[in-house]
Short mmCIF file of C-alpha atoms in Angstrom, two decimals:
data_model
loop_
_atom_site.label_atom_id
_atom_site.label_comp_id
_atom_site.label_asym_id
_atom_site.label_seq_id
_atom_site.Cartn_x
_atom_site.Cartn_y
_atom_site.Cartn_z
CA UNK A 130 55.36 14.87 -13.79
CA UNK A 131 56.38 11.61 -13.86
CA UNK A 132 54.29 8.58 -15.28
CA UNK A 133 52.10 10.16 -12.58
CA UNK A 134 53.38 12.38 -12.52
CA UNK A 135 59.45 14.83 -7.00
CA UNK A 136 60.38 17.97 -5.04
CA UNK A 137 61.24 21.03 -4.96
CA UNK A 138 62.18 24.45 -2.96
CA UNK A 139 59.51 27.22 -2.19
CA UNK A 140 59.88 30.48 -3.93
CA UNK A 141 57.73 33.50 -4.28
CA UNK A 142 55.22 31.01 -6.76
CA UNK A 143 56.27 27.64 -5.74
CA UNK A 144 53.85 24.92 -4.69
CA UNK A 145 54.48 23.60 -1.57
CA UNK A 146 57.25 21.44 -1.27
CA UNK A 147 58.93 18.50 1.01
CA UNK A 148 58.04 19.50 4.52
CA UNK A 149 55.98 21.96 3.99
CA UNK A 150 52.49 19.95 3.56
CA UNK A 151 53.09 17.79 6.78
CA UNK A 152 55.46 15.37 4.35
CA UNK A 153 58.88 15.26 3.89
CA UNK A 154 59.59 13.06 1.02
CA UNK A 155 60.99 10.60 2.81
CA UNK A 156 58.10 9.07 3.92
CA UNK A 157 57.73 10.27 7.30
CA UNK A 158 54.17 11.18 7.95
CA UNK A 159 53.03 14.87 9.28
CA UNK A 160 54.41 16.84 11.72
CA UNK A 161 58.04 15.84 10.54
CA UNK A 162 60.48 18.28 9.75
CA UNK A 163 62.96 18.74 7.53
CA UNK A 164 66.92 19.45 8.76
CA UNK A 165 69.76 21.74 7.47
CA UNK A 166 70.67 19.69 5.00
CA UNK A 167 67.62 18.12 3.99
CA UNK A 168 66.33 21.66 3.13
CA UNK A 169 69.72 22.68 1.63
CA UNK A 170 69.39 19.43 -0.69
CA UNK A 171 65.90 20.65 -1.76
CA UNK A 172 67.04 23.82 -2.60
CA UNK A 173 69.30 22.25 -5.11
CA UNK A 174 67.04 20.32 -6.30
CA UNK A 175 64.72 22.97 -6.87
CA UNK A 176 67.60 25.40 -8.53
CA UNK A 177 68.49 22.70 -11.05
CA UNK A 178 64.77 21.75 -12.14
CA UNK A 179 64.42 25.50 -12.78
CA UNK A 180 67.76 26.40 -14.16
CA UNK A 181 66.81 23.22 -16.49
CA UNK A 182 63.42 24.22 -17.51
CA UNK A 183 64.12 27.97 -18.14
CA UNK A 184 67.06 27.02 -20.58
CA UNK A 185 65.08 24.40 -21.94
CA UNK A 186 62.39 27.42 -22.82
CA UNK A 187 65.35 29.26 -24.30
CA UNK A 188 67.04 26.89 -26.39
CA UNK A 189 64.86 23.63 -27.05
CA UNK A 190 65.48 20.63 -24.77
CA UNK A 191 68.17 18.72 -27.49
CA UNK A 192 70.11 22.07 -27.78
CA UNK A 193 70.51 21.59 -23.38
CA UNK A 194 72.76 20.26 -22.39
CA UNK A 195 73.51 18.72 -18.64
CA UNK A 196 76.42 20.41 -18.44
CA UNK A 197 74.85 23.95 -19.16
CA UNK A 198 72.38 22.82 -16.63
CA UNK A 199 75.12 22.39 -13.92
CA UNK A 200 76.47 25.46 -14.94
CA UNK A 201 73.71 27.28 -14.52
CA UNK A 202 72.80 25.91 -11.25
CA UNK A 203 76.35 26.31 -9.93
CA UNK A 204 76.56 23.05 -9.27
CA UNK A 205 79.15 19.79 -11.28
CA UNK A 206 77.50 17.72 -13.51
CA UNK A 207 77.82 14.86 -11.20
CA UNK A 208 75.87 16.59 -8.86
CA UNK A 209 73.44 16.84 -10.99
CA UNK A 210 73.00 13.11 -11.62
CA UNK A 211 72.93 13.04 -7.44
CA UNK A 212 69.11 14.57 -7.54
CA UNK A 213 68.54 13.19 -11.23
CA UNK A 214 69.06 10.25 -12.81
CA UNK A 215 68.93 11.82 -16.57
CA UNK A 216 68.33 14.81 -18.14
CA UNK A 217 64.92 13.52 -18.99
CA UNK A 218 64.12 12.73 -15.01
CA UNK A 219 64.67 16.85 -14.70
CA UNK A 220 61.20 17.29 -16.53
CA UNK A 221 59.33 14.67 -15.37
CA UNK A 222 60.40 14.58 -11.40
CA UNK A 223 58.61 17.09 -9.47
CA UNK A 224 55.91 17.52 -6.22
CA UNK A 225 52.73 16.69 -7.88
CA UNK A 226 52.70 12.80 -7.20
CA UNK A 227 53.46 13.84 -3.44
CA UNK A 228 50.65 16.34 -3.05
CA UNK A 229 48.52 13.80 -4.98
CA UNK A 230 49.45 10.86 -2.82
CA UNK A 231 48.87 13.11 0.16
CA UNK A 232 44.96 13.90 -1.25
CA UNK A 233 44.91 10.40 -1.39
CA UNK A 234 45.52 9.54 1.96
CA UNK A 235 43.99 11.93 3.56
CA UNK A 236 40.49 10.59 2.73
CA UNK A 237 37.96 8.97 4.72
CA UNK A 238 38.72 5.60 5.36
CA UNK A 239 35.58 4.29 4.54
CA UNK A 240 36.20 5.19 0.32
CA UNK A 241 37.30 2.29 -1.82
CA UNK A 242 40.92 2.71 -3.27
CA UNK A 243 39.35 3.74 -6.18
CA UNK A 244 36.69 6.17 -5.03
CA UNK A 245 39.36 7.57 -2.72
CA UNK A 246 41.63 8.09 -6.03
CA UNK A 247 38.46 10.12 -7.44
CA UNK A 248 37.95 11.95 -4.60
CA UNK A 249 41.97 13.00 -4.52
CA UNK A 250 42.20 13.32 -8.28
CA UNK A 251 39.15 16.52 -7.76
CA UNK A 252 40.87 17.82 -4.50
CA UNK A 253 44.25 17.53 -5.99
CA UNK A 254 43.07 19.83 -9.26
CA UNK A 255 40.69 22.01 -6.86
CA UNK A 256 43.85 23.00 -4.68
CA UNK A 257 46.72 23.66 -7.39
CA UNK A 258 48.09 26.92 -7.38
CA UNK A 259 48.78 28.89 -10.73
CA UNK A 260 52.20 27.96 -10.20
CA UNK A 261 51.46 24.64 -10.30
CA UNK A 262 49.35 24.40 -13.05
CA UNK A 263 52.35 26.11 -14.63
CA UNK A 264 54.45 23.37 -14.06
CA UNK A 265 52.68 20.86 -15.28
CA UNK A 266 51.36 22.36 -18.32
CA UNK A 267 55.00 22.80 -19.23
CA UNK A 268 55.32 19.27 -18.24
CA UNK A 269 52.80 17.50 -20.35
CA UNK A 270 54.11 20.13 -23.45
CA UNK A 271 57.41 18.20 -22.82
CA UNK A 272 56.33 15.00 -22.53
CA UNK A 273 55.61 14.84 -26.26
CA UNK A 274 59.49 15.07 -26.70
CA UNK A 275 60.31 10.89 -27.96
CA UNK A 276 63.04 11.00 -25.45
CA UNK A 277 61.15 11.95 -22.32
CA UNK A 278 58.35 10.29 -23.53
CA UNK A 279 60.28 7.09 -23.55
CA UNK A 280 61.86 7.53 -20.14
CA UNK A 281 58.38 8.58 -18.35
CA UNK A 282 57.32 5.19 -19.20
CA UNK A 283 60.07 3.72 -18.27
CA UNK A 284 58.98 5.24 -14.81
CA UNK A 285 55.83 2.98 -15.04
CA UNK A 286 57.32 0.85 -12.16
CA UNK A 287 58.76 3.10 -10.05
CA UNK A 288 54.90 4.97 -10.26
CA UNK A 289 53.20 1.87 -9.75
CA UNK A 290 55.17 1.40 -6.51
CA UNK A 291 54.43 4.66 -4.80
CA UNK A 292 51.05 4.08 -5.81
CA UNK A 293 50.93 0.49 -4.63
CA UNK A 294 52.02 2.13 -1.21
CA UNK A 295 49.35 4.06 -1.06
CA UNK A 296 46.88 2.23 -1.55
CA UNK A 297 48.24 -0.74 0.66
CA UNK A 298 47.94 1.90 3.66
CA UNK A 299 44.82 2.22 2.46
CA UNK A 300 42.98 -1.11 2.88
CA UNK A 301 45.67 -2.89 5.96
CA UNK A 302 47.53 -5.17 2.92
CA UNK A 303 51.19 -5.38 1.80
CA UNK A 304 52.63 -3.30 -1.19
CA UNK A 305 53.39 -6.67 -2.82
CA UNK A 306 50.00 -8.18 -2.71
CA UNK A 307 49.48 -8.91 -6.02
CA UNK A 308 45.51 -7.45 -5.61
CA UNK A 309 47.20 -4.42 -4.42
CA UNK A 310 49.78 -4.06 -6.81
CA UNK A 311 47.31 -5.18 -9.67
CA UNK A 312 44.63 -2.01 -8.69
CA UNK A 313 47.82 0.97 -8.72
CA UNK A 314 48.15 -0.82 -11.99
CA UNK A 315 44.64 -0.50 -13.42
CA UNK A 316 45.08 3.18 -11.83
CA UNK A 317 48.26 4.05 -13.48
CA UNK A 318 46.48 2.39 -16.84
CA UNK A 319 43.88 5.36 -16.56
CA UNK A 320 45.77 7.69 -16.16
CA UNK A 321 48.04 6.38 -18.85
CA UNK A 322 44.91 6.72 -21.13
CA UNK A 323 43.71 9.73 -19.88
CA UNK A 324 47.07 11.33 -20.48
CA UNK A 325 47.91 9.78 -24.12
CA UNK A 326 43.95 10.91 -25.30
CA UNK A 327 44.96 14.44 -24.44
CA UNK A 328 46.56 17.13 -26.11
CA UNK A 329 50.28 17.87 -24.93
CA UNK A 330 48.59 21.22 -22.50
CA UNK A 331 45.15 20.58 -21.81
CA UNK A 332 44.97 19.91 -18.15
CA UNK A 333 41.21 20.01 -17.84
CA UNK A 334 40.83 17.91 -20.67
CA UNK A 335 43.47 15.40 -18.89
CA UNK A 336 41.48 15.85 -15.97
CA UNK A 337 38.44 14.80 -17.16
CA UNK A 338 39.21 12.12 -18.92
CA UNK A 339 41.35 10.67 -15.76
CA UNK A 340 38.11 10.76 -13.93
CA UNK A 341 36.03 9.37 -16.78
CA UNK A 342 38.34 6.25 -16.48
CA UNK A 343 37.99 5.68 -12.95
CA UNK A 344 34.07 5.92 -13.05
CA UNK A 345 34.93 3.14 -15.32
CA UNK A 346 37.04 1.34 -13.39
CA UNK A 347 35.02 1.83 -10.05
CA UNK A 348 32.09 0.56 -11.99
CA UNK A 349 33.70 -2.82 -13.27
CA UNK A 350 34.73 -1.65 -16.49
CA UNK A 351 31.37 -2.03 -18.16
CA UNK A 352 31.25 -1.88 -22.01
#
């Protein structure tokens, strides 16, 4: 996942990917469908993240390189660097901030940001295959890795962003509102916490402590 933890294609055990949960990953809302090559690209997508992971498993992620990746997925390494920016990106990009964001904005409208965030966070967990809890135990294991470590949180603004998004749908203000922009901050700051107080494969643990800090934050941050 990324600092939040982009997409990928369904297989046997996938989680539901772009198109398939009434989004498309490119913002357009439900009901939109993907075309030929929209759903072509996410099947490469998809066949490099797991090509990537699987050798990763095999060999440890220094001994991987991008090119064996490519190889793998039958695709050229600039291809590769189409759907992902760095070999780190191909760990920590995949579906769960869209299925998250989509929890999110599917609650009543009435719910705070925050409270809304709470009441995702719980449906988000409650509705994760095995599959997907798969994926991002794997992920958090990897995250401990300096280098992907470094580039998740280099993915701090790009995360604040899609969360500032959000939550500007949310209460009728712009993304850049500085109020906005300054709760997906506080947000992101949880989860931050929640994620760096856990160990590298505990989910429930991560989720727990994730909702531990928004109580907190819902409640003014009382000490």
């Amino acid at each position: 996942m990324s600092a939040l933890p982009e997409q990928a294609s369904p297989g046997p055990d996938h989680h539901p990917g772009p198109g398939e949960d009434g989004q498309d990953g490119q913002g357009r809302g439900p009901g939109a469908r993907l075309g030929l090559r929209e759903r072509k690209k996410a099947r490469t997508r998809a066949a490099i993240r797991e090509h990537a992971l699987r050798l990763i498993r095999e060999q440890g992620y220094d001994a991987t390189t991008v090119e064996q990746i490519a190889e793998a997925a039958e695709v050229s390494p600039s291809t590769f660097f189409r759907y992902f920016p760095t070999k780190e990106d191909v760990v920590l990009q995949d579906d769960l901030d869209l299925l998250w964001m989509d929890a999110f904005r599917a609650q009543p409208p009435g719910l705070s940001p925050i409270a809304a965030m709470r009441a995702a966070l719980h449906e988000g967990f409650a509705n994760m295959s095995e599959a997907d809890m798969a994926v991002l135990r794997e992920t958090m294991d990897l995250a401990a890795i300096p280098a992907i470590r470094a580039r998740m949180l280099d993915e701090l603004g790009r995360t604040t962003q899609l969360l500032a998004s959000a939550i500007a749908e949310r209460t009728g203000r712009a993304a850049d509102d500085f109020a906005v922009l300054t709760v997906a901050g506080a947000v992101l700051g949880v989860a931050m916490s929640a994620w760096f107080s856990t160990a590298n494969d505990d989910i429930e643990a991560f989720a727990d402590h994730y909702e531990r800090g928004l109580a907190l934050l819902e409640a003014g941050l009382p000490l």
